[in-house]
GROMACS .gro file of C-alpha atoms in nm:
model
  400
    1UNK     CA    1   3.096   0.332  -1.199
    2UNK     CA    2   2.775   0.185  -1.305
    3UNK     CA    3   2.521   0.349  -1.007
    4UNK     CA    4   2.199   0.176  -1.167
    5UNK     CA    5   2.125  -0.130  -1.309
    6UNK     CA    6   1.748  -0.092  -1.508
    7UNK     CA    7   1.678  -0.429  -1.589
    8UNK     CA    8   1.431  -0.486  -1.908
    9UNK     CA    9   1.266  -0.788  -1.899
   10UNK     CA   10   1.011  -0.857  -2.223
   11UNK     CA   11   0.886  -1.126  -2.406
   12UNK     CA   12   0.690  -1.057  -2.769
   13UNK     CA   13   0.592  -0.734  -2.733
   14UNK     CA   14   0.890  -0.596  -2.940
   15UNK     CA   15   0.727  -0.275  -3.067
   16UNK     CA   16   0.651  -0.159  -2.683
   17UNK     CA   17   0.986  -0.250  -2.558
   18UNK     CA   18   1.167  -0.054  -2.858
   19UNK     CA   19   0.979   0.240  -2.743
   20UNK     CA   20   1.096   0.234  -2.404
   21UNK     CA   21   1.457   0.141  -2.526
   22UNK     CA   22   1.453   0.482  -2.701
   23UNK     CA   23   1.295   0.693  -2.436
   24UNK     CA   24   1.642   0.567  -2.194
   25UNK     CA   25   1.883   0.587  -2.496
   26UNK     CA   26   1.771   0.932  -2.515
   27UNK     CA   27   1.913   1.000  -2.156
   28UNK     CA   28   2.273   1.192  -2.197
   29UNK     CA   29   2.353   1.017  -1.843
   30UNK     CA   30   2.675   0.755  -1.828
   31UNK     CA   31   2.623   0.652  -1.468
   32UNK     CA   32   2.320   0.390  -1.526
   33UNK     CA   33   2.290   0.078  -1.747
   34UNK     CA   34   1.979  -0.122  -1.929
   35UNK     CA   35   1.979  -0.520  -1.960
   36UNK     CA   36   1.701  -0.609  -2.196
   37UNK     CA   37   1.624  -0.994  -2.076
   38UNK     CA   38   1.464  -1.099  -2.432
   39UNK     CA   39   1.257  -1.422  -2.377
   40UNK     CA   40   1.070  -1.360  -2.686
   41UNK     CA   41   1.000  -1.619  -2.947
   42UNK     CA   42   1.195  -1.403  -3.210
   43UNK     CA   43   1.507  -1.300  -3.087
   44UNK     CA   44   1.656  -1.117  -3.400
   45UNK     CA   45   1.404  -0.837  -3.383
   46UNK     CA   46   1.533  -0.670  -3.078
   47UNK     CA   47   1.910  -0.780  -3.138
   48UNK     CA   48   1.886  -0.571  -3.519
   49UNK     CA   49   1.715  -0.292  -3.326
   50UNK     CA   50   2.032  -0.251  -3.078
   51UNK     CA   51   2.281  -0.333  -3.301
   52UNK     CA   52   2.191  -0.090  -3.612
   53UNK     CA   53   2.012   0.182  -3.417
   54UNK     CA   54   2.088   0.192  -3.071
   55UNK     CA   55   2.438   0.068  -3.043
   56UNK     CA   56   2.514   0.220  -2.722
   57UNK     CA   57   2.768   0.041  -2.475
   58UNK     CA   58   2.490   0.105  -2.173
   59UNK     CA   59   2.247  -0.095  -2.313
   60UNK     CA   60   2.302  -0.485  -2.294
   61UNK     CA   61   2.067  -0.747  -2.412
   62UNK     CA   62   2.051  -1.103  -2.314
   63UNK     CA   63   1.894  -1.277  -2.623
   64UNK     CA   64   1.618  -1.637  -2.546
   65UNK     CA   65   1.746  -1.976  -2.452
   66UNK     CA   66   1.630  -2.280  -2.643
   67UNK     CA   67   1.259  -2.281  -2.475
   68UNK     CA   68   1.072  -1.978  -2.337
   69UNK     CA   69   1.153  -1.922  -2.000
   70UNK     CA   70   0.875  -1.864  -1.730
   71UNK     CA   71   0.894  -1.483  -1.599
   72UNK     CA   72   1.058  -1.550  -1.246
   73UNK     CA   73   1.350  -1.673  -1.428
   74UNK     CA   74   1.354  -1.453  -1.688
   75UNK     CA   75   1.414  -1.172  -1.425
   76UNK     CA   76   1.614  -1.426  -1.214
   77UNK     CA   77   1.899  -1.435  -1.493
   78UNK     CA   78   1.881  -1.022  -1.514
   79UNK     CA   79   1.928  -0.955  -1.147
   80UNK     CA   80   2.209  -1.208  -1.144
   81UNK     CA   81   2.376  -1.003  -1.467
   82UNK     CA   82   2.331  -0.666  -1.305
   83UNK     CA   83   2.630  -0.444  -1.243
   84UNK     CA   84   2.463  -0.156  -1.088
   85UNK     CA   85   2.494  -0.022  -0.748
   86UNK     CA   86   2.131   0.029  -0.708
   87UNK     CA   87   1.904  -0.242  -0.921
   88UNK     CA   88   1.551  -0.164  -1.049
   89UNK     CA   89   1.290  -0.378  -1.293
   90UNK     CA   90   1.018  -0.243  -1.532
   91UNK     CA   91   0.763  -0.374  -1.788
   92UNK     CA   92   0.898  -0.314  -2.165
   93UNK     CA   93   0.584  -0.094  -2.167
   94UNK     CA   94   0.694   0.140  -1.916
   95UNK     CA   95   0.936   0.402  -1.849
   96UNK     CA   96   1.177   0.550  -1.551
   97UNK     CA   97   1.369   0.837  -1.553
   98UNK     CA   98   1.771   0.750  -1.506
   99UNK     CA   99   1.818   1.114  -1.325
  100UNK     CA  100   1.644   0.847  -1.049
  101UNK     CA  101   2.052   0.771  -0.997
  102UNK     CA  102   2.046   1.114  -0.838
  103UNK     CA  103   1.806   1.116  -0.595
  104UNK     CA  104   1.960   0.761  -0.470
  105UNK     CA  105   2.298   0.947  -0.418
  106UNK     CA  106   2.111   1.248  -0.210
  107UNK     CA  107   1.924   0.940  -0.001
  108UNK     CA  108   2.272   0.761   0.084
  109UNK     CA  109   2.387   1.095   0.210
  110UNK     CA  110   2.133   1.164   0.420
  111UNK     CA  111   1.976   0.855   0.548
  112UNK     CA  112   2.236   0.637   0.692
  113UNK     CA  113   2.195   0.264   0.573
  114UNK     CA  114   1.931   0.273   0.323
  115UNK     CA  115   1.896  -0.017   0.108
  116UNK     CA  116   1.527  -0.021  -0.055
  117UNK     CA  117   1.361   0.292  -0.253
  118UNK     CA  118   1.019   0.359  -0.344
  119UNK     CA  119   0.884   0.675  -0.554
  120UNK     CA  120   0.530   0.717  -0.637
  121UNK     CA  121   0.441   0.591  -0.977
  122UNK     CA  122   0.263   0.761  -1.295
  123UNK     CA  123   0.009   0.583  -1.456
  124UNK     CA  124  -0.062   0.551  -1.821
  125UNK     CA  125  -0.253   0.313  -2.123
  126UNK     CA  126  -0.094   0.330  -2.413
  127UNK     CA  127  -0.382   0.386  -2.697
  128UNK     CA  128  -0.447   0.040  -2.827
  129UNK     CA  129  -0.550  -0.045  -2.460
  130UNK     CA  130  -0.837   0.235  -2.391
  131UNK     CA  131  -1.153   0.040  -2.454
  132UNK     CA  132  -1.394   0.334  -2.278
  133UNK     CA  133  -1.215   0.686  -2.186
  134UNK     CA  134  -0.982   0.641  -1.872
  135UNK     CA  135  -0.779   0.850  -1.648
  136UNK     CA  136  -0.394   0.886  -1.651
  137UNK     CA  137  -0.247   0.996  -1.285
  138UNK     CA  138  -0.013   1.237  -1.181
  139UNK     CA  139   0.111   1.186  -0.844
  140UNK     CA  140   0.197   1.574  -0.754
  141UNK     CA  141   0.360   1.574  -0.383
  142UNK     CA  142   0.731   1.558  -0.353
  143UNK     CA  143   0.789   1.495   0.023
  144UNK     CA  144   1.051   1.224   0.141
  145UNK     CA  145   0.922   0.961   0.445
  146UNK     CA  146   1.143   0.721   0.620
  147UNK     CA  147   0.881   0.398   0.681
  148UNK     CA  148   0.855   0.185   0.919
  149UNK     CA  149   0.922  -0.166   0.870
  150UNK     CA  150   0.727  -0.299   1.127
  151UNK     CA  151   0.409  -0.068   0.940
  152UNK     CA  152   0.543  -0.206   0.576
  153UNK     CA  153   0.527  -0.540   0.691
  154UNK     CA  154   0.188  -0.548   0.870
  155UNK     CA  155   0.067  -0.396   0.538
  156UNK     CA  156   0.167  -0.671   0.327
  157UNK     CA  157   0.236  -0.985   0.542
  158UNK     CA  158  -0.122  -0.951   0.725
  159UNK     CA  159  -0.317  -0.739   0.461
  160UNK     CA  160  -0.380  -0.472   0.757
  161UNK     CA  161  -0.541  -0.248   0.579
  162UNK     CA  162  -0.780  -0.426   0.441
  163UNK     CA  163  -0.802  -0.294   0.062
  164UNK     CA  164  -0.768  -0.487  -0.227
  165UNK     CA  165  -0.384  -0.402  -0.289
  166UNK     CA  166  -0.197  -0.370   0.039
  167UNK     CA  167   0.006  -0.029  -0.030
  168UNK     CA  168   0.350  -0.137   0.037
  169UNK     CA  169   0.553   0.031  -0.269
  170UNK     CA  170   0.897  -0.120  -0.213
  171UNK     CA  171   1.061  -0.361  -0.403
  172UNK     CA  172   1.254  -0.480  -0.704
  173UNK     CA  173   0.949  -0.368  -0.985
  174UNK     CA  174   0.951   0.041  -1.006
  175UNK     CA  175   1.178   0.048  -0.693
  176UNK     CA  176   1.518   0.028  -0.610
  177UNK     CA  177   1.715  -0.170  -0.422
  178UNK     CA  178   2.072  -0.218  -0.323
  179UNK     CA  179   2.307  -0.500  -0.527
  180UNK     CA  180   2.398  -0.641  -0.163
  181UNK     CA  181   2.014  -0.670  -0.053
  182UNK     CA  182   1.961  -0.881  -0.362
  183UNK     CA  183   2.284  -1.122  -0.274
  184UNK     CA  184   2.157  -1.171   0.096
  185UNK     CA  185   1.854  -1.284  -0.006
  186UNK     CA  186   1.960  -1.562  -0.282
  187UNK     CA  187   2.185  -1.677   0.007
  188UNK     CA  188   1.905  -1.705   0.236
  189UNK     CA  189   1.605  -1.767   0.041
  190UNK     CA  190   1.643  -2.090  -0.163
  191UNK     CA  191   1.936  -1.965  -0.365
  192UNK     CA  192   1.731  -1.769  -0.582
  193UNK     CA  193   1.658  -1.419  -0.612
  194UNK     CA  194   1.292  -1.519  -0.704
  195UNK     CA  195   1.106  -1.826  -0.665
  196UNK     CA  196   0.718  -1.735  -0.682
  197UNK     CA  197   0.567  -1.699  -1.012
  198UNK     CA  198   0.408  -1.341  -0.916
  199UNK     CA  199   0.739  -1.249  -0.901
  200UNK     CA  200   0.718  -0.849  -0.797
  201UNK     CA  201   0.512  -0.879  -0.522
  202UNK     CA  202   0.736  -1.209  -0.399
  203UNK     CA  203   0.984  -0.927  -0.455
  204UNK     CA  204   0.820  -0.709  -0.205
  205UNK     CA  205   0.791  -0.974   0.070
  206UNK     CA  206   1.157  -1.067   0.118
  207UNK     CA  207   1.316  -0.686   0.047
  208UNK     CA  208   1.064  -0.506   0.301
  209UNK     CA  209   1.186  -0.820   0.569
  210UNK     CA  210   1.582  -0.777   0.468
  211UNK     CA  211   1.657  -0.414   0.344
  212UNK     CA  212   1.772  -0.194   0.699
  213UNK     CA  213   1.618   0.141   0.618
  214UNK     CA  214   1.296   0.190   0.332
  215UNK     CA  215   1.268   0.573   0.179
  216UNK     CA  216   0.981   0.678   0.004
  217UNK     CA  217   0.954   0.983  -0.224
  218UNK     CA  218   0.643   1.150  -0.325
  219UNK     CA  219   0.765   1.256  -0.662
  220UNK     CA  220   0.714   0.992  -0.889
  221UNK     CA  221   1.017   0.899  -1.143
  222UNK     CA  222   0.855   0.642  -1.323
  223UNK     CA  223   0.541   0.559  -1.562
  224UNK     CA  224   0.325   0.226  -1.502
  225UNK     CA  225   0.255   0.148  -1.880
  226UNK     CA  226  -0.040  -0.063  -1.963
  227UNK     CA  227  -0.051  -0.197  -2.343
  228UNK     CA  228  -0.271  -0.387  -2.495
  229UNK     CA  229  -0.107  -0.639  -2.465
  230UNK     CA  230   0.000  -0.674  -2.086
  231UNK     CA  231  -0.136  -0.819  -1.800
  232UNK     CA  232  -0.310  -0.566  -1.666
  233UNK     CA  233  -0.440  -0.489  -1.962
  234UNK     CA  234  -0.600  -0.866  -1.957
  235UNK     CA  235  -0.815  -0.794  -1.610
  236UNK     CA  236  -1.043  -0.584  -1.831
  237UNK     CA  237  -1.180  -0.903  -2.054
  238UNK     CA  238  -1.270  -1.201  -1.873
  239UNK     CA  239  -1.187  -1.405  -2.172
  240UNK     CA  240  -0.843  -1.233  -2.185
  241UNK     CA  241  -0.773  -1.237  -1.858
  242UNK     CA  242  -0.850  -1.655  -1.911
  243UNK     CA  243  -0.612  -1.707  -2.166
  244UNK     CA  244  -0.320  -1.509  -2.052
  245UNK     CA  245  -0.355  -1.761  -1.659
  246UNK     CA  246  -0.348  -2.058  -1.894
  247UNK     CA  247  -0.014  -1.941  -2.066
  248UNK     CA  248   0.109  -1.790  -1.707
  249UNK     CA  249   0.021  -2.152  -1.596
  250UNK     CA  250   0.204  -2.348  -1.840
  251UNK     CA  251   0.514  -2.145  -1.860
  252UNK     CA  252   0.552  -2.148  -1.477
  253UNK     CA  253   0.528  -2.539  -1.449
  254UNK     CA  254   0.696  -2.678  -1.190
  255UNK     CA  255   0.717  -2.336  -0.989
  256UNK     CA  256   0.545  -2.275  -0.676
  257UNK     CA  257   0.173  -2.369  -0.780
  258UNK     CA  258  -0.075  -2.079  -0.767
  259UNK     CA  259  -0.364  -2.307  -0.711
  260UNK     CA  260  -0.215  -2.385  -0.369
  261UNK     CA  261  -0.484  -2.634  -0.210
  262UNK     CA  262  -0.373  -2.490   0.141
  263UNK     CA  263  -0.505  -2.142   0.046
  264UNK     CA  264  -0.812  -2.236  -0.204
  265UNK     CA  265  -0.847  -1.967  -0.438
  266UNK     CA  266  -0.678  -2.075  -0.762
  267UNK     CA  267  -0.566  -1.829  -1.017
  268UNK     CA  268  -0.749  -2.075  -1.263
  269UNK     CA  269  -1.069  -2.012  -1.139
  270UNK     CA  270  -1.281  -1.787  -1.376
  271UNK     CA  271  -1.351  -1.537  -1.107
  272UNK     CA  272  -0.984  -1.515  -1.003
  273UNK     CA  273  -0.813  -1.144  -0.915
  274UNK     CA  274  -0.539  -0.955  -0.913
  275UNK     CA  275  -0.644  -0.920  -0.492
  276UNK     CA  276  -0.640  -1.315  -0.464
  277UNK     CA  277  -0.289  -1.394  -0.660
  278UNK     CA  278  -0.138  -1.094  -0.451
  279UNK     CA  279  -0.285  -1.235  -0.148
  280UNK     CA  280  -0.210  -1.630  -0.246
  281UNK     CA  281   0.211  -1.527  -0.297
  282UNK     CA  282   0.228  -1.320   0.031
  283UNK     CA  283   0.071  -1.630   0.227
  284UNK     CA  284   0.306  -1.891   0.068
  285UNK     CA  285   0.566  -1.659   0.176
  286UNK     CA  286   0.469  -1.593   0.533
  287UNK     CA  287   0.388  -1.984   0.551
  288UNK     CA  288   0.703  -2.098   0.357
  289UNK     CA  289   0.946  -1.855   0.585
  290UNK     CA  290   0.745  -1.898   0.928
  291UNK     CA  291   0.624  -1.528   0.925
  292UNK     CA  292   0.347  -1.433   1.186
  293UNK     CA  293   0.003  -1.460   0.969
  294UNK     CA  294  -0.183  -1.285   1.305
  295UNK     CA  295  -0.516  -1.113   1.143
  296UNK     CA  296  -0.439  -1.177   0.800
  297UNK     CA  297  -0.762  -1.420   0.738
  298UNK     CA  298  -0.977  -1.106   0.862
  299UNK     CA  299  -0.794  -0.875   0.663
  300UNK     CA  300  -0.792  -1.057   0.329
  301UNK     CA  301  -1.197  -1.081   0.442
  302UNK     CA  302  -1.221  -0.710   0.389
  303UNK     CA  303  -0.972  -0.662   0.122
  304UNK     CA  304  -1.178  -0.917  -0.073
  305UNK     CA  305  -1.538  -0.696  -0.014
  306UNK     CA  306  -1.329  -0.413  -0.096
  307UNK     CA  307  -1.199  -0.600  -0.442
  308UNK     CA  308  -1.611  -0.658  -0.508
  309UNK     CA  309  -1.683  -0.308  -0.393
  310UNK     CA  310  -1.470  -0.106  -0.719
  311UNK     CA  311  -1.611  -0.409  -0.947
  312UNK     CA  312  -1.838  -0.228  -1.220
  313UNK     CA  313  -1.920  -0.467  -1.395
  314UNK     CA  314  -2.229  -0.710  -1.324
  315UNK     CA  315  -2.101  -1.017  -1.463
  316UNK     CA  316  -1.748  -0.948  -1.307
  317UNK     CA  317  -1.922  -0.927  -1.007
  318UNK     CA  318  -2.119  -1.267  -0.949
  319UNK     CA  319  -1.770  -1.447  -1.123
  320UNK     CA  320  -1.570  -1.287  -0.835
  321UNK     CA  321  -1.829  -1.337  -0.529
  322UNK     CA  322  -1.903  -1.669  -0.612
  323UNK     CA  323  -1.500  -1.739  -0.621
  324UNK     CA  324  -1.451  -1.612  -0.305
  325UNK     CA  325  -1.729  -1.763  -0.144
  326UNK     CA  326  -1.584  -2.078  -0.270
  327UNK     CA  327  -1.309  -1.972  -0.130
  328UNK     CA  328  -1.350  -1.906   0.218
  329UNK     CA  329  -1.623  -2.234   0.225
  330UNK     CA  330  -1.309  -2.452   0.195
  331UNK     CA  331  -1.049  -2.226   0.325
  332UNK     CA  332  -0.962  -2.391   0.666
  333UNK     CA  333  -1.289  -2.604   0.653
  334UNK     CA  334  -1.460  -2.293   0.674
  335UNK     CA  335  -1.311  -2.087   0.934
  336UNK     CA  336  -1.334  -1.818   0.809
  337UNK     CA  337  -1.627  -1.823   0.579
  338UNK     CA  338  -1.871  -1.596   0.806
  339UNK     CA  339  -1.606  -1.246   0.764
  340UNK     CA  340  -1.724  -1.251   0.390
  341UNK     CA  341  -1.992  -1.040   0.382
  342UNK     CA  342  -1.972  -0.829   0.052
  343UNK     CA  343  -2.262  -0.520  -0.038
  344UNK     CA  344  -2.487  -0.616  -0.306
  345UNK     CA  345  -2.349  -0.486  -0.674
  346UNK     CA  346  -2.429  -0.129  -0.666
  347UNK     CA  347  -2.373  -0.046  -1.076
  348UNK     CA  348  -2.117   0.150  -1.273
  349UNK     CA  349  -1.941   0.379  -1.034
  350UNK     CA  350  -1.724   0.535  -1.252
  351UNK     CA  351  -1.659   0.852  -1.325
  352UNK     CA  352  -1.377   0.878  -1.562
  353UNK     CA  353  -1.518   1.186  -1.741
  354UNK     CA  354  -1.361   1.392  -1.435
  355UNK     CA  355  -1.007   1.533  -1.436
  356UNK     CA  356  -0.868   1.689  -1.114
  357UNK     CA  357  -0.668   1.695  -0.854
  358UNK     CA  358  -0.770   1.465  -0.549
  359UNK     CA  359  -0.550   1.356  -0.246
  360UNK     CA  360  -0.260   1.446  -0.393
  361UNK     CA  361  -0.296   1.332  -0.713
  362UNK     CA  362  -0.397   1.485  -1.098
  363UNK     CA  363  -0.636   1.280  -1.295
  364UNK     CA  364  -0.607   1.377  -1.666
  365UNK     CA  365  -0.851   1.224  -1.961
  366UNK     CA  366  -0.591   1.011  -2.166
  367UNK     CA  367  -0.798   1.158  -2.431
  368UNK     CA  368  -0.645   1.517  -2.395
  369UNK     CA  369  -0.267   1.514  -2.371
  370UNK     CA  370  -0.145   1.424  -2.710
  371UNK     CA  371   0.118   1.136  -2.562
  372UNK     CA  372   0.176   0.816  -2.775
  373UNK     CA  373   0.423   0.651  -2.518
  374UNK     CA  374   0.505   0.626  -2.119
  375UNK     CA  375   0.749   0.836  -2.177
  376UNK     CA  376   0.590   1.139  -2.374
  377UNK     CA  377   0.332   1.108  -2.066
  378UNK     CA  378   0.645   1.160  -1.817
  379UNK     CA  379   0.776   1.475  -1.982
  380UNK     CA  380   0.409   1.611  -2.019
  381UNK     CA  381   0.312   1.563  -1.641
  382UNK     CA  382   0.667   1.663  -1.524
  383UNK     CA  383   0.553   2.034  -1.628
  384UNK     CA  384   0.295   1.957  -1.288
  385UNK     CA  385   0.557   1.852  -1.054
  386UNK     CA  386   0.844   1.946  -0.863
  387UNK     CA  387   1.210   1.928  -1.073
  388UNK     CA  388   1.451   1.659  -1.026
  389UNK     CA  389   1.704   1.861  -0.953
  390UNK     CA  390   1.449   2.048  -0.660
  391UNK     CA  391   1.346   1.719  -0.462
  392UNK     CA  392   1.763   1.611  -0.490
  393UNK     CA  393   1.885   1.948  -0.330
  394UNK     CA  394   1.600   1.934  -0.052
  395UNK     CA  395   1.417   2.218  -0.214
  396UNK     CA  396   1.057   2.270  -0.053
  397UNK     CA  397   0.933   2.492  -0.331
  398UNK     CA  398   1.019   2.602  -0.664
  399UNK     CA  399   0.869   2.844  -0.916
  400UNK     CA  400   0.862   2.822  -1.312
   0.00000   0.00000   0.00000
């Protein structure tokens, strides 16, 4: 029986997907599967790679259609091809570890009715996206939490805490989430697994409000990959960042439209964020599917000043205050315009010459393990953390 569906989406980055292809193939396990969703404008690249040096019956690629689809549907037609039990997306520049199959077996038998996952993430830039030295992270706790969905929700339907990324963690993209979750919600929302263009944190919204019980591990068994070429790889050149809306724009025509007039701060705008498009999906969601919005135009208030307050660079800066003043001047004829009150820019505030551990967490220069790929990263921090086969058994401690 198929117990996880990994499902691959990737679109022209070809040499970053093969990597991660690899890094899975390399996995002895039979119990998981990987559907590579290729939207790319050169399908025969990937489909030689699987056929003469892969060909392994777990891995199954679905080649392009005619035109380029827009991402949403790219991972719409994955989800909908998935065997698995359990069903989890990544980037083609990241990794996961399969043995993740065994800690969802130790979380059915122990927490009655669980149907959403989360695991805290590793972070890592491949080296053709490391413009000034940067930090990799190592999450390093291992503990298990049942949340609360009422907590969850406040988190990401109203913004509670007030930071620039409401920490929610569950969902379809780096979590896991049961086959039957997936199914109640294309019955219920719209016939469609996913509908909003910023499709993982659309994700987020409708499997924190339908999954029965959320569990969170500490111990992370995946790698957020950043490559040059990604997205988030784009929010560190304005003129990057520019380009890669415009294509997001015209390849999600005809989707739910991300300069929504109702909630004025267009992803077009040059001073757009990451903070505003997360913030523009979750409203259209709580809007489109009647969800209380109580506090969430003083929240987004603060997680804005907070989005201005870890900007470092000048020019950044006066591009994103000006947008959000903009913003909240037409934003329910200016309601809300006097919450806005953002610190001057203070400078540079980074320190990514510092490695440590802090919170719970090991920052290491990228500079100083010698890892090429996500996945080298993984196996290099896992000699930090506690073992798979530790955190599945209930182990509080181990030794080496």
């Amino acid at each position: 029986m198929i117990q996880l569906s990994i499902c691959l989406p990737t679109r022209n980055r070809q040499k970053y997907c093969i990597e991660t292809i690899r890094a899975l193939a390399a996995s002895d396990a039979t119990n998981f599967e990987v559907l590579i969703g290729d939207n790319s404008d050169d399908g025969s690249i990937l489909a030689d790679f699987l056929a003469n040096e892969i060909d392994d019956p777990r891995f199954r690629l679905i080649g392009p259609e005619e035109t380029a689809l827009a991402m949403v549907d790219n991972w719409e037609r994955l989800v909908g091809e998935a065997k698995g039990r359990w069903l989890t997306v990544i980037g083609d520049d990241d990794h996961i570890d399969p043995r993740l199959v065994q800690l969802l077996k130790y979380y059915e038998r122990n927490y009655k009715g669980v149907e959403a996952v989360s695991w805290a993430r590793m972070s890592f830039n491949w080296p053709d996206n490391r413009p000034k030295p940067s930090l990799s992270v190592v999450p390093v706790a291992h503990d298990t939490y049942v949340a609360s969905k009422s907590v969850v929700q406040d988190r990401l339907y109203r913004w509670s805490e007030g930071t620039k990324r409401p920490r929610v963690g569950f969902g379809i993209y780096h979590g896991a989430v049961r086959k039957p979750v997936m199914e109640r919600i294309k019955r219920k929302y719209g016939g469609r697994y996913f509908e909003h263009p910023v499709v993982d944190y659309e994700s987020s919204c409708k499997i924190i409000r339908e999954a029965k019980v959320l569990v969170h591990c500490q111990r992370p068994f995946s790698v957020l990959g950043a490559c040059n070429a990604s997205n988030s790889a784009g929010t560190k050149s304005r003129e990057t960042m520019t380009k890669r809306v415009e294509t997001f724009k015209a390849e999600t025509k005809g989707k739910v439209d991300m300069d929504d007039p109702v909630f004025p701060f267009p992803i077009s705008d040059p001073g757009a964020s990451i903070c505003a498009a997360i913030a523009s999906t979750t409203y259209w969601f709580c809007r489109t599917y009647d969800i209380d919005l109580t506090g969430f135009p003083e929240n987004f208030a603060r997680a804005a000043m907070d989005e201005l307050g870890g900007t470092i660079v000048e020019e950044d800066y006066k591009l994103k205050k000006a947008f959000f003043e903009r913003g909240f001047e037409a934003w329910e004829g200016g309601k809300w315009r006097d919450l806005f009150k953002p610190h001057p820019y203070w400078g540079d505030r980074s320190h990514n010459e510092l490695c440590g551990v802090l919170r719970d967490y090991l920052y290491i220069r990228e500079d100083v393990p010698p890892s090429a790929t996500p996945a080298e990263f993984y196996h290099y921090g896992e000699a930090m953390i506690m073992p798979v086969e530790h955190v599945v058994s209930g182990a509080r401690v181990f030794a080496r």
